[in-house]
Amino acid sequence: MESIKVTLKNGLIKEFTKGTTIQEVAKAISQRLGKEALVAKWNGKIVDLSAKLEQDGELEIYTFDDDEGKEAYRHSSAHILAQAVQHLFPDVKFGIGPSISNGYYYDFDTEHVFTPEDLELIEKEMNKIIKADYPFERQEVPREEALQLFEKSGEKYKVELIRELPKDAIISIYKQGDFLDLCAGPHVPSTGKIKAIKLMNLAGAYWRGSEKNKMLQRIYGTSFAKKSQLDEYLAKLEEAKKRDHRKLGTQLGLFSIQEEGPGFPFFHPKGMVLRNQVEDFWREVHRKWGYLEIKTPVILNRSLWERSGHWDHYKENMYFTKIDEIDYAIKPMNCPGAMLVFKTEQHSYRDFPIRMAEMGLVHRHEKSGVLHGLMRVRSFTQDDAHIFMLPSQITEEIKNVISLVDYIYSIFGFKYRVELSTKPEKAMGSDEIWEQATDALRQALEEKEIDYTVNEGDGAFYGPKIDFHLEDSIGRDWQCGTIQLDFQMPEKFDLTYIGEDGQKHRPVVIHRAILGSIERFIGILIEHYAGAFPVWLAPVQVKILPITDRQHEYAEELKKRLVSGGIRSEVDYRSEKIGYKIREAQLEKIPYMLVIGDKETEEGKVSIRKRAEGDIGSSTVSEFVNKITEEISEKLV
RNA sequence: GCUGAUGUGGCUCAGGGGUAGAGCAGCGCACUCGUAAUGCGCAGGCCGUGGGUUCAAAUCCCACCAUCAGCUCCA
């Protein structure tokens, strides 16, 4: 019998009989791998374990520990979900059912409206399917046959998908028991491989993600190789929910959103302290980095917005008002105002780059269904800046902004993800200009050696952009920073500078925001720190806890001393037991508690309790003041 | 905007055609206490809003508003 050489991941070369399946190879390597193997990569292609090896090649076998394994595992779980739904609701038509980052989903079209109770039933049915251990069988079929097959069963969505596949595509279907689906694969060997499943939630989802199409019902689920992993994942989700900024925001008295102002957040005194700390820091850094600060009006004449292009490109997101019968708009962006400021003076090429920052309050009409705490609101403050410069300064200046973003995020301890967004459908300007602008951004990213992904067609209407994304507590990511190159506004507003040659020239403009929206950034801060802010940000930095009423006078004196040293301090004067006061300060997540009893009063000391560490012993008042002052100025996390 | 769910004191939630409930928080009194909950008492609600059905609606029906999950869209 002919034999072939198989090169394994660790470089080892083994010989097998031609036609051996990957499953058999896995078993031959080790019993454990034979059991845990899910899919494999054979000569660069991801395939089923049932694939037969017909020539020499490289083989990598994946288990649930590999991303490729997880993906197939979840994808197979989605097929089991679909099969279960078909058993219970035979009229169902199938959309798509891919694996996603923490699980999978499947979209269904059926008269029946799924309820949470249905999820339990479906889950039971899925477990039956798993127990039956149906093998996943792959079959490649000619295009015509596939079309006939799905047309016959009325699977109009599948038919649509097949029609759009390229002419030469290999069309494969997978069958498990009485269920059959159009699918490129690969899949795990059989339904029995799936161990722990859980259906998470129900939601509507448009067919192929377009508002114009019918809304299907989507069921989200997850699955794991072990029950313990599933439990761990569910516990993690629970933990993340406790960090939700909306929950912590009310608990800690930071902000509220009320029916009277959907999407218009109210900041409470403690939330304002947090906000002002962030803004003070921002101002200080921007001064050091050579920015000037301006403030432009919230309401401006219609003609300005017509000139800027917002009237044509952004109208559905804007609010309007009339003053003395004349149309005005509430600004949705700060740029036109900044352009007007720029135009009030003549500029020389020697002045460039001019970095003009603005904490600008903008209003945008967001659709009602998208509002989300502080993360997605209708009125927010952008930490905007417009940088006016010579075309030759573009790359250097973008790199400069990238460094500033990196520095500011590092102070808060954030990790971030970078995206480059290119020309959208609804755009102003020629393809050449867009190309040139996009290249400038790309070049800056590459020179800074920053990893980024490209988001085609997602740029602003006036130019391409680099976006910086931060993650919230349950892994959703939110755009915060953005750098946008703009060749349009300078044209529209006829911006000029006097060059070396004494002639007028056109400057280039960068729009950029780093925190993005102060509101959103604060939402992310709350979740990032789980409400336990570092001392420099904490609304109350020190809580003084007298043990009995006898220490009230000393407490008052102590508070005065701390407050005069710029430390945000409060005293708990209630006649409660010390344990009670500590518990409360702890729940308020106050970084330092100073316990004072007769002993401390006599010695002029304080007993320090740290939020995270508990009792750390006593020290003199000045020692404590020095320590905390240093911690505040260093912005220690 | 779309699909589905939810809306009861400041907060978390129970009740589900016949006089609105609990815990926590708040206030008062007593206790003066050493590192995560002292006890007793008192207040507090147009049951999201507007219509309807009914002798009677927090409860059933309709519309609207808001919130939540997701989709679409976005900082």
XYZ file of C-alpha atoms (C1' of nucleotides) in Angstrom:
712
model
C 0.000 0.000 0.000
C 1.140 3.498 -0.848
C 2.165 5.676 2.029
C 2.311 9.452 2.466
C 4.335 11.784 4.671
C 2.477 14.020 7.066
C 4.321 16.935 8.677
C 2.858 17.777 12.065
C 2.774 21.102 13.866
C 5.834 20.324 15.964
C 7.823 19.566 12.783
C 7.679 15.791 13.220
C 7.099 13.824 10.021
C 5.020 10.667 10.227
C 4.059 8.148 7.593
C 0.505 6.992 7.040
C -1.256 4.859 4.489
C -2.689 6.940 1.671
C -6.366 7.610 2.310
C -6.062 7.679 6.101
C -8.528 10.145 7.666
C -7.390 12.985 9.893
C -9.395 11.456 12.716
C -7.266 8.325 12.456
C -4.089 10.407 12.400
C -5.212 12.243 15.533
C -5.876 8.961 17.304
C -2.490 7.663 16.242
C -0.755 10.720 17.728
C -2.393 10.344 21.103
C -5.569 8.980 22.545
C -6.355 12.352 24.049
C -5.952 14.205 20.763
C -8.124 11.569 19.106
C -10.845 12.460 21.573
C -10.453 16.220 21.634
C -9.758 16.871 17.951
C -12.494 18.932 16.291
C -11.225 20.148 12.913
C -7.862 20.463 11.207
C -5.790 22.474 8.780
C -4.497 20.342 5.909
C -2.097 22.097 3.561
C -3.411 25.498 4.540
C -7.107 24.649 4.322
C -9.433 24.117 7.260
C -11.154 20.748 6.835
C -13.280 18.154 8.624
C -11.599 15.327 10.501
C -13.220 12.875 8.118
C -11.104 14.280 5.263
C -8.832 11.646 3.720
C -5.167 12.396 3.242
C -4.183 11.546 -0.334
C -0.742 13.136 -0.674
C 2.156 14.424 1.418
C 1.420 17.563 3.369
C 1.307 19.619 6.512
C -1.304 18.931 9.127
C -2.413 20.900 12.163
C -5.131 19.440 14.357
C -7.339 21.792 16.357
C -9.179 21.285 19.637
C -11.477 23.623 21.585
C -8.358 25.359 22.910
C -7.617 26.736 19.445
C -9.574 29.585 17.880
C -10.167 27.451 14.793
C -11.524 24.663 16.991
C -13.797 26.983 18.941
C -15.131 28.448 15.752
C -16.093 25.098 14.292
C -17.491 23.983 17.656
C -19.788 27.002 17.895
C -20.702 26.794 14.253
C -21.720 23.179 14.707
C -23.692 24.242 17.786
C -25.567 26.708 15.575
C -26.539 23.859 13.258
C -27.833 21.897 16.232
C -29.863 24.950 17.255
C -31.320 25.108 13.753
C -32.174 21.421 13.793
C -33.890 21.767 17.166
C -35.925 24.718 15.934
C -36.935 22.773 12.850
C -38.163 19.904 15.021
C -40.249 22.205 17.185
C -41.419 24.700 14.557
C -41.558 22.889 11.226
C -42.648 25.959 9.222
C -39.364 27.753 9.945
C -37.172 29.126 7.139
C -33.473 29.478 7.833
C -31.286 32.559 7.511
C -27.663 32.246 8.493
C -26.028 30.792 11.592
C -22.384 31.665 12.103
C -20.098 31.447 15.097
C -19.294 34.760 16.767
C -16.747 35.823 19.339
C -18.348 34.225 22.401
C -20.798 31.835 20.841
C -23.059 31.622 17.836
C -26.459 32.642 16.541
C -28.989 31.517 14.002
C -31.578 33.664 12.232
C -35.045 32.225 11.705
C -38.100 33.284 9.775
C -41.298 31.840 11.236
C -44.849 32.865 12.017
C -44.311 31.817 15.608
C -42.868 34.530 17.838
C -40.219 33.026 20.090
C -40.566 33.557 23.836
C -37.994 33.020 26.576
C -39.861 29.825 27.484
C -39.280 28.559 23.953
C -35.559 28.897 24.535
C -35.757 26.315 27.293
C -37.671 23.938 25.062
C -35.239 24.461 22.214
C -32.332 23.871 24.570
C -33.874 20.555 25.638
C -34.319 19.550 22.024
C -30.700 20.490 21.322
C -29.551 18.238 24.113
C -31.550 15.386 22.589
C -29.795 15.974 19.281
C -26.446 15.994 21.024
C -27.265 12.763 22.769
C -28.287 11.137 19.473
C -24.732 11.869 18.296
C -25.552 12.377 14.615
C -22.442 12.606 12.449
C -21.994 15.841 10.451
C -21.805 14.613 6.867
C -20.334 16.798 4.156
C -21.484 16.560 0.585
C -20.420 18.665 -2.382
C -23.167 19.284 -4.889
C -23.389 21.010 -8.272
C -24.938 24.475 -8.236
C -28.132 23.440 -10.039
C -28.718 20.554 -7.711
C -28.219 22.751 -4.664
C -30.678 25.310 -6.019
C -33.280 22.650 -6.710
C -32.810 21.117 -3.309
C -33.397 24.357 -1.403
C -36.095 25.612 -3.761
C -38.014 22.412 -3.202
C -37.951 22.874 0.553
C -38.873 26.547 0.203
C -35.623 27.818 1.756
C -35.719 31.143 -0.034
C -32.873 32.661 1.960
C -30.550 29.767 1.156
C -31.528 30.001 -2.507
C -30.642 33.697 -2.454
C -27.257 32.869 -0.933
C -26.488 30.197 -3.528
C -27.456 32.524 -6.384
C -24.920 35.038 -5.182
C -22.059 32.579 -4.840
C -19.432 32.914 -7.586
C -20.026 30.589 -10.560
C -17.026 28.405 -9.797
C -17.604 28.118 -6.025
C -17.726 24.640 -4.541
C -21.138 24.303 -2.968
C -21.262 22.050 0.029
C -24.075 20.961 2.275
C -23.847 19.421 5.706
C -26.285 16.895 7.034
C -26.814 15.759 10.585
C -29.690 13.334 11.184
C -32.803 14.766 9.533
C -31.347 18.278 9.138
C -29.515 19.631 6.154
C -27.925 23.035 5.642
C -26.009 24.956 3.045
C -22.609 25.430 4.617
C -18.960 25.795 3.697
C -17.914 24.013 6.886
C -15.961 22.590 8.449
C -17.794 20.937 11.311
C -16.909 18.800 14.267
C -17.329 15.053 13.579
C -20.706 14.595 15.256
C -23.325 16.352 17.379
C -22.173 14.350 20.392
C -18.921 16.355 20.448
C -20.805 19.343 21.795
C -20.850 19.210 25.591
C -22.232 22.325 27.292
C -24.728 24.517 25.473
C -26.775 27.496 26.547
C -29.163 29.749 24.666
C -28.548 33.310 25.744
C -31.118 35.642 24.255
C -33.545 36.543 21.525
C -33.428 39.513 19.231
C -34.657 40.785 15.921
C -32.126 41.057 13.134
C -32.594 42.230 9.571
C -31.927 39.685 6.833
C -28.398 40.417 5.596
C -28.141 43.354 7.983
C -30.182 45.746 5.879
C -33.024 47.857 7.215
C -34.761 47.362 3.876
C -35.096 43.619 4.387
C -37.426 41.573 6.517
C -36.603 41.295 10.189
C -35.847 37.746 11.224
C -35.730 36.340 14.734
C -32.240 35.700 15.972
C -31.409 33.293 18.777
C -28.018 33.760 20.420
C -26.317 30.903 22.183
C -22.971 29.759 23.387
C -21.284 26.412 23.920
C -18.199 25.092 25.626
C -16.175 21.901 25.718
C -16.813 21.568 29.459
C -19.703 22.454 31.736
C -17.247 24.190 34.062
C -16.118 26.513 31.273
C -19.719 27.449 30.542
C -20.376 28.187 34.222
C -17.243 30.287 34.376
C -18.351 32.256 31.326
C -21.822 32.875 32.774
C -20.286 34.003 36.063
C -18.048 36.401 34.157
C -21.096 37.914 32.460
C -22.782 38.376 35.824
C -19.677 40.100 37.127
C -19.586 42.378 34.100
C -23.201 43.382 34.673
C -22.242 44.673 38.097
C -19.794 46.988 36.364
C -22.421 48.428 34.052
C -21.921 52.195 34.171
C -25.671 52.808 34.286
C -25.993 50.748 37.441
C -22.864 52.146 39.090
C -23.795 55.649 37.948
C -26.987 55.615 40.024
C -25.454 53.686 42.911
C -22.569 56.094 43.249
C -24.693 59.158 42.519
C -22.665 60.193 39.477
C -25.335 60.911 36.875
C -28.898 60.169 35.888
C -30.950 59.995 32.755
C -34.595 60.874 33.144
C -37.724 60.472 31.108
C -37.810 64.218 30.616
C -34.610 64.052 28.622
C -33.998 60.777 26.822
C -30.375 60.779 25.730
C -29.638 63.987 27.642
C -27.706 63.007 30.764
C -27.786 64.909 34.067
C -24.458 65.079 35.880
C -24.710 65.053 39.684
C -22.189 66.697 42.018
C -20.019 63.589 42.297
C -20.150 62.949 38.574
C -19.120 66.547 38.010
C -16.020 66.112 40.163
C -15.015 63.143 38.039
C -15.742 65.045 34.869
C -13.837 68.125 35.962
C -10.828 66.043 36.928
C -10.771 64.518 33.466
C -11.215 67.909 31.813
C -8.542 69.592 33.968
C -6.088 66.868 33.080
C -7.018 67.206 29.424
C -6.477 70.988 29.454
C -3.138 70.707 31.169
C -1.879 68.142 28.681
C -3.154 70.091 25.692
C -1.457 73.261 26.860
C 1.792 71.343 27.128
C 1.341 69.877 23.651
C 0.899 73.258 22.033
C -2.860 73.530 21.689
C -4.904 76.740 21.967
C -8.439 76.535 23.315
C -11.581 78.105 21.871
C -15.334 77.908 22.501
C -17.848 78.319 19.696
C -21.644 78.806 19.900
C -24.139 75.964 20.088
C -26.681 77.620 17.797
C -25.599 79.011 14.432
C -27.289 80.255 11.286
C -28.547 77.849 8.645
C -26.300 79.360 5.980
C -23.222 78.161 7.847
C -24.457 74.567 7.768
C -25.319 74.832 4.104
C -21.812 76.040 3.445
C -20.174 73.267 5.471
C -22.142 70.539 3.740
C -23.886 69.418 6.926
C -27.228 70.620 5.563
C -26.887 68.192 2.663
C -25.087 65.349 4.377
C -26.100 65.373 8.006
C -29.545 66.965 8.185
C -31.417 63.942 9.532
C -29.147 63.960 12.573
C -29.578 67.650 13.366
C -31.933 69.709 15.513
C -33.238 73.058 14.282
C -34.737 76.183 15.704
C -35.896 79.594 14.534
C -34.826 82.978 15.827
C -36.913 85.901 14.590
C -38.251 83.734 11.763
C -34.740 82.866 10.589
C -33.529 79.247 10.481
C -30.783 78.188 12.846
C -29.294 74.794 13.640
C -27.993 73.350 16.888
C -24.447 72.275 16.128
C -23.877 68.546 15.624
C -20.148 69.137 15.108
C -17.702 71.853 16.047
C -15.799 72.214 12.812
C -17.730 75.028 11.111
C -17.362 77.193 14.216
C -13.632 76.545 14.318
C -13.344 77.447 10.627
C -14.959 80.803 11.370
C -12.510 81.452 14.180
C -9.616 80.631 11.866
C -10.918 83.082 9.289
C -11.019 86.033 11.648
C -7.292 86.565 11.147
C -4.757 86.299 8.363
C -2.314 83.453 8.820
C 1.274 82.992 7.799
C 2.834 79.644 6.890
C 5.184 80.332 9.811
C 2.278 79.977 12.280
C 1.552 76.397 11.267
C 0.554 74.013 12.611
C -2.160 75.877 14.510
C -3.794 73.494 16.977
C -7.190 74.814 18.059
C -8.943 72.735 20.705
C -12.544 72.965 21.857
C -14.577 71.143 24.475
C -17.599 71.480 22.246
C -21.136 70.597 23.273
C -22.872 69.026 20.289
C -26.382 67.668 19.796
C -27.274 64.888 17.411
C -30.596 63.278 16.803
C -30.009 59.613 17.476
C -32.741 57.073 16.770
C -34.607 56.155 19.930
C -33.535 52.518 19.931
C -29.820 53.248 20.050
C -29.575 55.319 23.234
C -27.426 53.632 25.865
C -26.543 55.253 29.186
C -23.661 57.666 28.718
C -22.256 55.661 25.841
C -24.769 56.734 23.247
C -26.550 60.023 23.932
C -28.096 62.917 22.048
C -26.055 65.656 23.633
C -22.373 65.289 24.340
C -19.135 67.156 24.685
C -16.400 66.391 22.223
C -12.818 67.043 23.166
C -12.345 68.337 19.696
C -9.423 70.017 18.020
C -8.835 71.336 14.535
C -5.284 71.472 13.363
C -4.538 73.822 10.459
C -1.310 73.092 8.622
C 0.736 72.891 5.459
C 0.271 69.800 3.309
C 3.894 68.926 4.062
C 3.139 68.726 7.782
C 0.346 66.140 7.534
C 2.153 62.930 8.368
C 4.228 64.435 11.145
C 1.179 66.039 12.734
C -0.896 62.861 12.559
C 1.931 61.004 14.239
C 1.974 63.708 16.887
C -1.763 63.204 17.548
C -1.307 59.432 17.719
C 1.356 59.925 20.400
C -0.946 62.214 22.357
C -3.762 59.657 22.199
C -1.430 56.947 23.392
C -0.175 59.101 26.254
C -3.650 60.095 27.464
C -5.023 56.540 27.312
C -1.962 55.251 29.152
C -2.710 57.500 32.127
C -6.016 55.658 32.561
C -4.506 52.271 31.797
C -6.588 51.627 28.701
C -5.819 49.207 25.939
C -7.210 50.184 22.567
C -7.802 49.009 19.041
C -7.167 51.108 15.921
C -9.243 51.242 12.747
C -8.712 53.063 9.478
C -11.985 54.042 7.774
C -12.122 54.804 4.083
C -14.445 56.677 1.691
C -18.165 56.188 2.315
C -20.879 56.184 -0.337
C -22.211 59.570 0.708
C -19.001 61.554 0.406
C -17.813 64.960 -0.736
C -14.759 65.335 -2.962
C -12.966 63.443 -5.709
C -11.500 59.964 -5.518
C -7.966 61.352 -5.916
C -8.285 63.571 -2.884
C -9.664 60.708 -0.852
C -6.868 58.460 -1.975
C -4.268 61.035 -1.017
C -5.840 61.640 2.397
C -6.206 57.939 3.131
C -2.582 57.318 2.185
C -1.453 60.055 4.581
C -3.276 58.365 7.466
C -1.985 54.952 6.507
C 1.568 56.243 6.278
C 1.396 57.784 9.752
C 0.089 54.509 11.230
C 2.794 52.532 9.534
C 5.562 54.870 10.591
C 4.297 54.623 14.174
C 4.193 50.818 13.733
C 0.635 50.582 14.957
C -1.560 47.539 14.239
C -4.831 48.513 12.642
C -7.731 47.072 10.735
C -9.313 48.704 7.707
C -12.993 49.561 7.777
C -13.980 50.103 4.158
C -16.542 52.830 3.486
C -16.827 53.949 7.077
C -15.167 57.367 6.840
C -16.840 60.718 7.587
C -18.486 62.452 4.619
C -15.629 64.966 4.434
C -12.644 62.657 4.855
C -11.108 59.340 5.938
C -10.354 58.702 9.603
C -8.376 56.726 12.129
C -10.539 55.558 15.030
C -9.495 54.418 18.489
C -11.784 51.921 20.216
C -11.998 51.137 23.927
C -13.854 48.180 25.402
C -16.765 48.229 27.855
C -17.353 45.750 30.667
C -19.019 43.090 28.551
C -16.620 43.343 25.693
C -18.557 45.690 23.405
C -16.165 48.201 21.998
C -16.812 51.916 21.699
C -15.159 54.435 19.476
C -13.531 57.189 21.489
C -10.590 58.817 19.760
C -10.698 59.781 16.106
C -8.360 61.509 13.682
C -9.938 62.759 10.470
C -8.198 64.348 7.575
C -10.232 66.992 5.785
C -9.541 68.607 2.420
C -13.173 69.756 2.125
C -13.723 72.306 4.872
C -10.754 74.456 3.807
C -12.311 74.640 0.323
C -15.848 75.269 1.509
C -14.705 77.991 3.850
C -12.048 79.329 1.506
C -9.358 79.092 4.173
C -6.026 80.596 3.219
C -2.586 81.352 4.522
C 0.183 83.462 3.097
C 3.055 81.292 1.913
C 6.770 82.009 1.588
C 6.050 83.334 -1.886
C 3.668 85.983 -0.536
C 0.732 84.283 -2.268
C -2.425 82.821 -0.747
C -2.492 79.044 -0.329
C -4.951 76.463 0.955
C -4.156 74.871 4.331
C -5.087 71.298 5.303
C -7.233 70.518 8.349
C -7.199 67.594 10.763
C -10.188 67.075 13.042
C -9.371 65.022 16.052
C -10.857 63.951 19.367
C -9.105 61.819 21.940
C -11.589 61.101 24.682
C -14.170 61.284 21.901
C -17.125 62.270 23.984
C -16.561 63.199 27.615
C -19.838 61.464 28.465
C -18.897 58.214 26.760
C -15.386 58.365 28.147
C -16.757 58.706 31.664
C -19.056 55.752 31.034
C -16.048 53.704 30.031
C -14.024 54.965 33.000
C -16.783 53.856 35.378
C -16.797 50.359 33.902
C -13.040 50.159 33.546
C -12.482 50.889 37.245
C -15.760 49.223 38.316
C -16.552 52.493 40.117
C -13.423 52.247 42.286
C -11.647 55.259 40.826
C -7.985 55.971 41.401
C -7.491 58.621 44.054
C -6.946 61.490 41.624
C -10.378 60.879 40.045
C -12.385 59.768 43.079
C -15.262 62.185 43.828
C -14.582 61.758 47.554
C -10.962 60.899 48.272
C -11.045 60.593 52.053
C -13.829 59.764 54.472
C -13.175 60.516 58.120
C -14.876 58.074 60.456
C -15.051 59.069 64.146
C -15.645 56.120 66.436
C -17.750 58.068 68.931
C -19.191 61.584 69.192
C -16.170 62.553 71.346
C -13.999 62.731 68.219
C -16.261 65.057 66.258
C -14.216 68.128 67.021
C -10.969 66.474 65.956
C -12.713 65.129 62.856
C -13.834 68.613 61.897
C -10.343 69.988 62.355
C -8.878 67.143 60.328
C -11.317 67.708 57.515
C -10.443 71.414 57.373
C -6.791 70.575 57.118
C -7.325 68.039 54.322
C -9.687 70.262 52.370
C -7.299 73.197 52.597
C -4.654 70.865 51.170
C -6.929 70.255 48.174
C -8.064 66.804 49.275
C -11.742 66.018 48.783
C -12.849 64.864 52.225
C -16.031 64.157 54.174
C -16.823 63.252 57.770
C -19.433 60.646 58.763
C -20.960 62.287 61.845
C -23.772 59.797 62.360
C -23.850 57.981 65.683
C -23.378 54.566 64.158
C -20.937 51.805 64.965
C -17.570 52.033 63.228
C -18.222 48.813 61.314
C -21.334 50.344 59.833
C -19.559 53.506 58.744
C -16.764 51.491 57.176
C -19.177 49.310 55.321
C -20.864 52.331 53.847
C -17.649 54.084 52.836
C -16.533 50.827 51.302
C -19.729 50.570 49.241
C -19.208 54.140 48.104
C -15.772 52.948 46.938
C -13.929 55.745 48.695
C -10.161 55.179 48.396
C -9.123 56.244 51.920
C -10.950 55.950 55.234
C -9.481 57.606 58.311
C -10.691 55.965 61.505
C -10.266 58.196 64.550
C -10.904 57.215 68.145
C -9.671 58.510 71.479
C -6.174 57.195 70.809
C -5.733 59.032 67.499
C -7.253 62.213 68.918
C -4.799 62.242 71.793
C -1.775 61.470 69.618
C -2.831 63.681 66.730
C -2.713 60.699 64.373
C -5.038 58.926 61.976
C -5.722 55.233 61.485
C -5.695 54.567 57.728
C -7.878 52.069 55.965
C -7.447 51.605 52.233
C -10.369 50.600 50.057
C -8.567 47.611 48.589
C -6.194 46.610 51.368
C -8.097 47.256 54.577
C -6.446 48.527 57.764
C -2.865 49.648 57.050
C -2.070 51.060 60.488
C -1.734 54.602 61.760
C 0.402 57.554 60.866
C 0.641 61.255 61.632
C -1.625 63.610 59.771
C 1.188 65.250 57.814
C 2.584 61.884 56.757
C -0.823 60.952 55.423
C -1.273 64.285 53.640
C 2.113 63.940 51.940
C 1.403 60.401 50.852
C -2.024 61.051 49.385
C -0.945 64.322 47.767
C 1.818 62.527 45.979
C -0.521 59.775 44.875
C -2.919 62.372 43.483
C -0.311 64.336 41.568
C 1.216 61.163 40.120
C -2.236 60.040 39.007
C -1.454 56.523 40.228
C -3.926 53.913 39.052
C -36.511 53.610 13.337
C -37.307 47.912 13.607
C -38.221 43.084 16.674
C -39.118 41.325 21.541
C -39.427 42.213 26.796
C -40.199 45.536 30.927
C -42.367 49.976 33.704
C -45.280 49.455 41.574
C -41.998 54.639 47.309
C -34.905 57.230 46.556
C -32.928 51.826 45.404
C -33.974 46.322 44.757
C -38.315 43.749 44.138
C -43.338 41.054 45.654
C -48.637 41.496 44.499
C -52.032 40.655 39.510
C -60.328 42.861 39.089
C -62.590 44.423 45.582
C -58.866 49.440 51.329
C -51.136 49.316 47.904
C -46.707 45.395 50.431
C -41.354 43.966 51.978
C -36.109 44.815 52.523
C -32.498 48.597 52.083
C -32.030 53.960 52.153
C -34.424 58.485 54.817
C -36.205 60.830 59.499
C -36.797 60.519 65.193
C -35.299 58.279 69.862
C -32.061 55.253 72.706
C -27.059 53.138 72.589
C -21.030 56.048 72.433
C -19.294 51.413 70.363
C -11.940 50.120 67.357
C -12.099 48.206 61.079
C -18.034 45.567 55.969
C -24.988 46.001 58.722
C -27.164 48.105 67.101
C -32.265 48.244 68.554
C -37.122 50.507 68.622
C -40.365 53.822 66.242
C -42.094 57.200 62.159
C -42.923 58.840 57.624
C -42.898 57.971 52.277
C -46.625 55.639 46.359
C -52.025 59.364 40.940
C -48.643 51.293 40.520
C -44.976 55.429 33.354
C -48.986 58.750 30.650
C -53.780 59.044 28.204
C -58.090 56.577 26.708
C -61.456 52.284 27.076
C -64.074 47.714 29.354
C -66.382 47.021 34.367
C -70.644 48.296 39.932
C -65.198 48.303 40.779
C -58.677 48.643 37.213
C -51.994 48.771 39.751
C -54.299 44.223 37.781
C -57.987 43.262 31.489
C -57.886 45.958 26.339
C -55.904 50.061 23.042
C -52.573 54.073 22.053
C -48.425 56.815 23.451
C -43.828 57.626 26.386
C -39.483 55.698 28.607
C -36.130 51.737 29.714
C -33.634 46.905 28.592
C -31.562 43.150 24.786
C -30.348 42.914 19.854
C -30.641 44.735 14.583
C -29.728 49.150 11.549
C -27.009 53.705 12.457
C -22.918 56.175 15.282
C -18.627 59.721 19.355
